[in-house]
PDB file of C-alpha atoms in Angstrom:
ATOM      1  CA  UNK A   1      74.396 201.839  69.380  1.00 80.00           C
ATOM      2  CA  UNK A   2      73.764 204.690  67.010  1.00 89.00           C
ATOM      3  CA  UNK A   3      70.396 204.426  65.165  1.00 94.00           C
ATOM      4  CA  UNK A   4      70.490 207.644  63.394  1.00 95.00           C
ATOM      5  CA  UNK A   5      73.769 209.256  61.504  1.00 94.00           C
ATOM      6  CA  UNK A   6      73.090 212.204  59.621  1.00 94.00           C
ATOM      7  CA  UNK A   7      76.679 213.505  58.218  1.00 94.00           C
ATOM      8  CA  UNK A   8      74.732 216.520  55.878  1.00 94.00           C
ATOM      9  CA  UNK A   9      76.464 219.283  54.643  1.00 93.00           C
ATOM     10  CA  UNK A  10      79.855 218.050  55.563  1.00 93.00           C
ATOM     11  CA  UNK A  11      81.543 218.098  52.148  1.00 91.00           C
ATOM     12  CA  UNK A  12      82.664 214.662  52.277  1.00 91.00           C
ATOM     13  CA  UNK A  13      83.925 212.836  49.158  1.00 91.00           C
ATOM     14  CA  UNK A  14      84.726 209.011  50.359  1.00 90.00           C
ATOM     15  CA  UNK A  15      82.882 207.422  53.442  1.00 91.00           C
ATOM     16  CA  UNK A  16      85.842 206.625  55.205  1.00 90.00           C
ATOM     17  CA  UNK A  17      85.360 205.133  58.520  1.00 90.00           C
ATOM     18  CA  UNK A  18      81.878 204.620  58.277  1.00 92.00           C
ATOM     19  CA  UNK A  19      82.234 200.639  58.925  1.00 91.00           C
ATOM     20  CA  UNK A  20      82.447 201.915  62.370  1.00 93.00           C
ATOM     21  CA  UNK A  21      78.762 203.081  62.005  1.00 93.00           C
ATOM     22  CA  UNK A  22      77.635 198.895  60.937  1.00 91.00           C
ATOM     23  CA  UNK A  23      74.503 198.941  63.115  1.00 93.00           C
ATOM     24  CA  UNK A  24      72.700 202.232  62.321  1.00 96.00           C
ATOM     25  CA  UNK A  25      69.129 202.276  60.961  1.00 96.00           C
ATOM     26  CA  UNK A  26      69.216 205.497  59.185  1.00 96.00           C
ATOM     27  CA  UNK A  27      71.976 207.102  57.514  1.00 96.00           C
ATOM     28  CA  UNK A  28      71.615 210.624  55.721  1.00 95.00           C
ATOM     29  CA  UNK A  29      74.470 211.779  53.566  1.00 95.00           C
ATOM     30  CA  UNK A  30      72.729 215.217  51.561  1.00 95.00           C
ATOM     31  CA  UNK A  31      74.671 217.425  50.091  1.00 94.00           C
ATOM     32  CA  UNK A  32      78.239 216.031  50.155  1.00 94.00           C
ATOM     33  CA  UNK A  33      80.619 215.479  47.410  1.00 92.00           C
ATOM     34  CA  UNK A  34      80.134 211.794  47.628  1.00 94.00           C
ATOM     35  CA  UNK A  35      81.344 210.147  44.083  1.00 93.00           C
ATOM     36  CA  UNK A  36      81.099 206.482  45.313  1.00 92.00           C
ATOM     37  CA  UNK A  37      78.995 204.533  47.583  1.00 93.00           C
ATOM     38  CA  UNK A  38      80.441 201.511  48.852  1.00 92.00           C
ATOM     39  CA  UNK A  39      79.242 200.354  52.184  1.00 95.00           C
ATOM     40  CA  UNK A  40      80.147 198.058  54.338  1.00 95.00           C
ATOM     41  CA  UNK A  41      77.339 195.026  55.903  1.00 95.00           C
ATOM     42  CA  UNK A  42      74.523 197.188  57.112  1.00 95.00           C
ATOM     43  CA  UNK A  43      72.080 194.964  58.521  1.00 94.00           C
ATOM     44  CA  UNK A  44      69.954 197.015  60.122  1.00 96.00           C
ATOM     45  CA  UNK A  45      69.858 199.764  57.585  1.00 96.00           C
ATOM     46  CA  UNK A  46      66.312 200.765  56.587  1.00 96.00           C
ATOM     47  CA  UNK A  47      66.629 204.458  55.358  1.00 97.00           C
ATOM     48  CA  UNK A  48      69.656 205.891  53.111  1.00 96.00           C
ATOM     49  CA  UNK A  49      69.602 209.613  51.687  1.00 96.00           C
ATOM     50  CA  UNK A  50      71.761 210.616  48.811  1.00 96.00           C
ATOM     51  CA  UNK A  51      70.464 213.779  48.058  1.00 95.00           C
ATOM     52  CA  UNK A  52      72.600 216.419  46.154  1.00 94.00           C
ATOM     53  CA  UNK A  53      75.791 214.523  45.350  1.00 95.00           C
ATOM     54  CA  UNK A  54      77.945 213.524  42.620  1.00 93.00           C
ATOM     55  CA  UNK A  55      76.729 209.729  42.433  1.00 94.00           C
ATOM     56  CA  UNK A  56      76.823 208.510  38.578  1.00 91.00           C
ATOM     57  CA  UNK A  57      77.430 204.903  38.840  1.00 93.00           C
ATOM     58  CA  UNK A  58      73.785 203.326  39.616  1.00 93.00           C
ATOM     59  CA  UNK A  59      75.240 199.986  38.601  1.00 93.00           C
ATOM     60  CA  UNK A  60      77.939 199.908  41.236  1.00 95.00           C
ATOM     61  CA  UNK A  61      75.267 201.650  44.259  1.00 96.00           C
ATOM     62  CA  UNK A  62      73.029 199.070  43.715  1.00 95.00           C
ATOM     63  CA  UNK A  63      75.333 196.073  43.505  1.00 95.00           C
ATOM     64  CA  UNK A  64      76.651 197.251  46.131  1.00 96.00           C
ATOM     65  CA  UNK A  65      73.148 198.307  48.439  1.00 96.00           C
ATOM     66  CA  UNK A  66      71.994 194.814  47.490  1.00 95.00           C
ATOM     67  CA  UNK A  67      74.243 193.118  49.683  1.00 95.00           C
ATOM     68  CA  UNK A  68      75.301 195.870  51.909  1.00 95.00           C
ATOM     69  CA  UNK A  69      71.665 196.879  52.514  1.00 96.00           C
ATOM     70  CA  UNK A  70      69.382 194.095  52.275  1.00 95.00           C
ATOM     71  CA  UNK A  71      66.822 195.664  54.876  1.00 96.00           C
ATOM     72  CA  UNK A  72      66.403 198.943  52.868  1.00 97.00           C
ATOM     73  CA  UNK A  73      63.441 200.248  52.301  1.00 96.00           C
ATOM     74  CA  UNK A  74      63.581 203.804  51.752  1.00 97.00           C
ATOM     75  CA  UNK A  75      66.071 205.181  49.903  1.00 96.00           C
ATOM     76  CA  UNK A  76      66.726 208.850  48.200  1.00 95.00           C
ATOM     77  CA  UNK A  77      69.029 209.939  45.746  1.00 95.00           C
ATOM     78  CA  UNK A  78      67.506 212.825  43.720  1.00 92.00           C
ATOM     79  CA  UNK A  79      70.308 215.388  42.758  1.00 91.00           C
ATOM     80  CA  UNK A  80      72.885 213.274  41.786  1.00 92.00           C
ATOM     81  CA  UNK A  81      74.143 213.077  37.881  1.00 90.00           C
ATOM     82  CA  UNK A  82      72.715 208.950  37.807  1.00 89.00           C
ATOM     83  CA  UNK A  83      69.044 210.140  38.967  1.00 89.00           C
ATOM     84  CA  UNK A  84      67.237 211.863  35.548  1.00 86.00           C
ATOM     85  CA  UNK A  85      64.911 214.357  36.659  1.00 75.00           C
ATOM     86  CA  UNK A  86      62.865 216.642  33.759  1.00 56.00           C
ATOM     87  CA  UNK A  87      64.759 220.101  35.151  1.00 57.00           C
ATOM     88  CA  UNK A  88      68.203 218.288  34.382  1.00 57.00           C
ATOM     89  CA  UNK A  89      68.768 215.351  31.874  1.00 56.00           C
ATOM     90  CA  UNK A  90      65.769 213.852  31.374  1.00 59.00           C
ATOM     91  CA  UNK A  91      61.875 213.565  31.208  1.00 71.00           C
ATOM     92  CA  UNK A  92      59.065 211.859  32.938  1.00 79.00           C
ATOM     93  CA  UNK A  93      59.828 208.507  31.025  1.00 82.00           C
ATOM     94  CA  UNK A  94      63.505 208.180  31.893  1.00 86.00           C
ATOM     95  CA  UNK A  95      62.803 208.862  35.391  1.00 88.00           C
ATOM     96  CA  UNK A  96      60.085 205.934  35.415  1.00 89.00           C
ATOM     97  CA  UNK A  97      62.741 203.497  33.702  1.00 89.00           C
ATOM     98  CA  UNK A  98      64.930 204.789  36.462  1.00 90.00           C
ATOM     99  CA  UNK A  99      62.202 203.993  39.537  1.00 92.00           C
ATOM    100  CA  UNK A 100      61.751 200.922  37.457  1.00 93.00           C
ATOM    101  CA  UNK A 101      65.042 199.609  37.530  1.00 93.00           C
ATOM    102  CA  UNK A 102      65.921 200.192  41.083  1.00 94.00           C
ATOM    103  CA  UNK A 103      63.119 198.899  42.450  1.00 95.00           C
ATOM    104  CA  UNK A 104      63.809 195.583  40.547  1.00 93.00           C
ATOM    105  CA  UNK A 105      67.139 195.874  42.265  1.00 93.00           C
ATOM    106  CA  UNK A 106      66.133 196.337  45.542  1.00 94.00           C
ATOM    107  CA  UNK A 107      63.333 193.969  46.561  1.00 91.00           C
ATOM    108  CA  UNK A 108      62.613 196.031  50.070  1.00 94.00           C
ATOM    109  CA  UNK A 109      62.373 199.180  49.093  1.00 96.00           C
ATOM    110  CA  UNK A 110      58.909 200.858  49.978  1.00 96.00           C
ATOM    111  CA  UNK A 111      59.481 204.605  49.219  1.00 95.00           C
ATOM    112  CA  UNK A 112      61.999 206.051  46.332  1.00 95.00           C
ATOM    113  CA  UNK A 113      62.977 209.585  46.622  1.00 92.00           C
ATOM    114  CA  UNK A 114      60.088 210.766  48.741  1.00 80.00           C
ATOM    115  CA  UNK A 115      57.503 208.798  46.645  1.00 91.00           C
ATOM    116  CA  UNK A 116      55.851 204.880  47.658  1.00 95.00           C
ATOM    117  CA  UNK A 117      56.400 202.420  45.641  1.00 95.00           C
ATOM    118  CA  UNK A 118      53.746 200.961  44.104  1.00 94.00           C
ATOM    119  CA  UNK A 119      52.512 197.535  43.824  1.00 94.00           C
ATOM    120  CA  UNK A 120      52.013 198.381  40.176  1.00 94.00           C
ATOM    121  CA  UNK A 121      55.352 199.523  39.636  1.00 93.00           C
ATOM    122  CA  UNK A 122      56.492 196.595  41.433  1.00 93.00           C
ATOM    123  CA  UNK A 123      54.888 194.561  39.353  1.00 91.00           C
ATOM    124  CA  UNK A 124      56.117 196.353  36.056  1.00 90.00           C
ATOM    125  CA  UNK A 125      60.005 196.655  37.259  1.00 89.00           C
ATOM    126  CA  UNK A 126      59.403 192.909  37.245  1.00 84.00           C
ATOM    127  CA  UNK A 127      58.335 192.685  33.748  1.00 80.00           C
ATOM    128  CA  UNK A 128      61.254 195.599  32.878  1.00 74.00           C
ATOM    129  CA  UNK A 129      63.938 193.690  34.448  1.00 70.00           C
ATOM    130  CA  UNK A 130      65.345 191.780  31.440  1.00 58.00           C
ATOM    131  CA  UNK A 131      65.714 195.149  29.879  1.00 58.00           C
ATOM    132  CA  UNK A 132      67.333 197.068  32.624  1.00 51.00           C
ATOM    133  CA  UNK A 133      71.115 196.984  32.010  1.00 53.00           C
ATOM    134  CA  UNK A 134      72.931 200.088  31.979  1.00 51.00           C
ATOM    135  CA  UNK A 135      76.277 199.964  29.806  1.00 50.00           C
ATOM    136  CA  UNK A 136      78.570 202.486  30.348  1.00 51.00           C
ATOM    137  CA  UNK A 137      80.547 204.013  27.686  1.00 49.00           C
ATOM    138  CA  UNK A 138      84.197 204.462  27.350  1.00 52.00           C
ATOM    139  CA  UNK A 139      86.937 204.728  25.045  1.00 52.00           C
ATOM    140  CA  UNK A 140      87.685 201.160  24.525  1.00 52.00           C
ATOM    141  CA  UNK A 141      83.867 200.158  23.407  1.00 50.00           C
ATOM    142  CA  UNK A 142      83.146 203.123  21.165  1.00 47.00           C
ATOM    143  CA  UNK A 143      84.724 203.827  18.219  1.00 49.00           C
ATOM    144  CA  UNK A 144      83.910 207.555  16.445  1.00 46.00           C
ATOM    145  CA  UNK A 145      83.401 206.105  13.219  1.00 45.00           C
ATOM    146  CA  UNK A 146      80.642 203.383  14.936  1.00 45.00           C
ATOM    147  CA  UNK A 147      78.991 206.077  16.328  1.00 42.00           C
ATOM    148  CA  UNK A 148      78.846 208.670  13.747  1.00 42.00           C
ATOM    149  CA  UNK A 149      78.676 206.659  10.660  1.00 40.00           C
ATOM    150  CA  UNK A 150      76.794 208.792   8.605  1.00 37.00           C
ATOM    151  CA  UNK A 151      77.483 212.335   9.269  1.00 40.00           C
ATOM    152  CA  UNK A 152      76.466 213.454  13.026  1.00 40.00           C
ATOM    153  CA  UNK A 153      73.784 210.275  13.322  1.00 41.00           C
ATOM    154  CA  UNK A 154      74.426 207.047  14.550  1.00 42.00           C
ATOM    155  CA  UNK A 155      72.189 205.056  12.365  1.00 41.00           C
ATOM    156  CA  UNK A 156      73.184 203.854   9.020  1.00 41.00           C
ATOM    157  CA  UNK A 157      72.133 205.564   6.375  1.00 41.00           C
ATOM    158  CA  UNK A 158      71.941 202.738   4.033  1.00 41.00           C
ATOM    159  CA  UNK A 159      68.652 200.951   6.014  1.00 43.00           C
ATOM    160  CA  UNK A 160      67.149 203.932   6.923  1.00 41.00           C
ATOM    161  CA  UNK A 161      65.387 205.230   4.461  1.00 43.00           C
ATOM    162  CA  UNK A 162      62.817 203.442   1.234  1.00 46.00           C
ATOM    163  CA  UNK A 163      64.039 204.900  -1.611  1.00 49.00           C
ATOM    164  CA  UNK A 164      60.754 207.480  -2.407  1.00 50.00           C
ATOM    165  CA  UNK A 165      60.736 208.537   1.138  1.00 46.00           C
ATOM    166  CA  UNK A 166      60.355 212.166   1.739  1.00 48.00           C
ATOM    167  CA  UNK A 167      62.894 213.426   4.267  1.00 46.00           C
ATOM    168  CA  UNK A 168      62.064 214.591   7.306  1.00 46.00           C
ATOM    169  CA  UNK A 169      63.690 216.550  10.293  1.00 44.00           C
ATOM    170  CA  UNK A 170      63.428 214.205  13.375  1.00 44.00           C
ATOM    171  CA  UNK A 171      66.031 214.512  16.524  1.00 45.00           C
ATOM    172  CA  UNK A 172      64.521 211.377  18.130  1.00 46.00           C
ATOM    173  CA  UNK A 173      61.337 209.626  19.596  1.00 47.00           C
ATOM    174  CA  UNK A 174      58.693 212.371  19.906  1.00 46.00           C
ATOM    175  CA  UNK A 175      57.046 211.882  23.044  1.00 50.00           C
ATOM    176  CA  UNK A 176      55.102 214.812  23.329  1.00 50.00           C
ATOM    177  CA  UNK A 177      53.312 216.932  20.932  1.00 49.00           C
ATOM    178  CA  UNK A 178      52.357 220.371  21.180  1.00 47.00           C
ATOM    179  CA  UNK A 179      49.327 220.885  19.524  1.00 50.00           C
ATOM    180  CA  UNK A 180      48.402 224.273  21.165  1.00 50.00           C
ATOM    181  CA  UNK A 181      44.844 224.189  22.460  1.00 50.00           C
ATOM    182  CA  UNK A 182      45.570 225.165  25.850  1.00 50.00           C
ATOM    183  CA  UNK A 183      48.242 227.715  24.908  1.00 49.00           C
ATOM    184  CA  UNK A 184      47.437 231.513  26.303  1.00 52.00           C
ATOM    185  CA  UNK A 185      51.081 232.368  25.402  1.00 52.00           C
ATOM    186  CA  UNK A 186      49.842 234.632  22.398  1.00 51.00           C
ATOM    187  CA  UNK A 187      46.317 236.055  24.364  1.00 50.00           C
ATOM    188  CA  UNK A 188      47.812 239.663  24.717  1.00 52.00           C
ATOM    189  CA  UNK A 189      49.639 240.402  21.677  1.00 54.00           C
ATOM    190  CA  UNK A 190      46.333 241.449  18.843  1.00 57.00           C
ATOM    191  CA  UNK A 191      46.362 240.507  15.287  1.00 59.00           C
ATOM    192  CA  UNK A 192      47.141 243.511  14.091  1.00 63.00           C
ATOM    193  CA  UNK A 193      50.535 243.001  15.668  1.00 57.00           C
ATOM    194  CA  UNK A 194      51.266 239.969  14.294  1.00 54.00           C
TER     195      UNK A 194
END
């Protein structure tokens, strides 16, 4: 039987006939147009790579890599629309709550897009796992006027604020702060120019 099935660069959008494949070990899919990933019993698979795809449904992979997939233990999907990298749609934190999640999912997994999984992330997707769930939204569940109640924000404006509080411009949780100590951006340009 096959052990290795690499199917890169092949433009593929469904996986089709790949139930034929049941007893390979490693199965590399990079750079497709895969929008779904539904497998069929893999019981031998140890290695699956997602790379550059359009996979946005982590919900459905991992239900479905769970039972599918139980042997899995390395697994890569960095360039797809669900995975939040800094470059794209997301920072360092998102990403972690990302690693996080899966790896609560997936109880076999050893390496996560080219990195090992810790035993201390192991041990924290453990303690993250009652906060995990992913909702998606659509039409039905959101209304406009539930999520822009008070004029572009979705918080209400009635129990936001004391009523002596000085208003402030904030777009979210600051997570980082530039405090400009290590800057050299400005070294160049003289005071007289400024």
């Amino acid at each position: 039987f096959i052990k290795l099935l690499d199917l890169s660069h092949n433009s593929l959008q469904t996986l089709n006939g790949i139930h034929i494949y049941n007893k390979v070990e490693e199965l590399i899919l990079d750079n497709n147009g895969v929008t779904q990933l539904s497998l069929p019993p893999m019981i031998n698979l140890t290695s699956l790579s997602v790379n550059n795809n359009n996979l946005d449904d982590l919900q459905q992979i991992l239900s479905n890599l769970e039972i599918a997939a139980p042997q899995l233990t390395y697994l890569s999907m960095l360039c797809n629309p669900l995975c939040p990298n800094e470059l794209m749609s997301g920072d360092e934190d998102d990403y972690q709550m990302y690693r996080y999640h899966v790896i609560s999912r997936l109880n076999n997994l050893k390496f996560l897009d080219s990195r090992p999984v810790t035993a201390k992330e192991r041990a924290d997707s453990e303690r993250y796992k009652s906060f995990n769930g992913i909702v998606r939204a659509t039409d039905q569940n959101i209304k406009e006027e539930e999520l822009f109640c008070c004029r572009g924000t979705p918080l209400k404006e009635a129990k936001l604020l004391k009523p002596n509080h000085k208003r402030t411009s904030v777009a979210g949780k600051l997570r980082k702060r530039y405090v400009g100590k290590n800057s050299e951006g400005n070294r160049f340009i003289g005071n007289e120019s400024l």
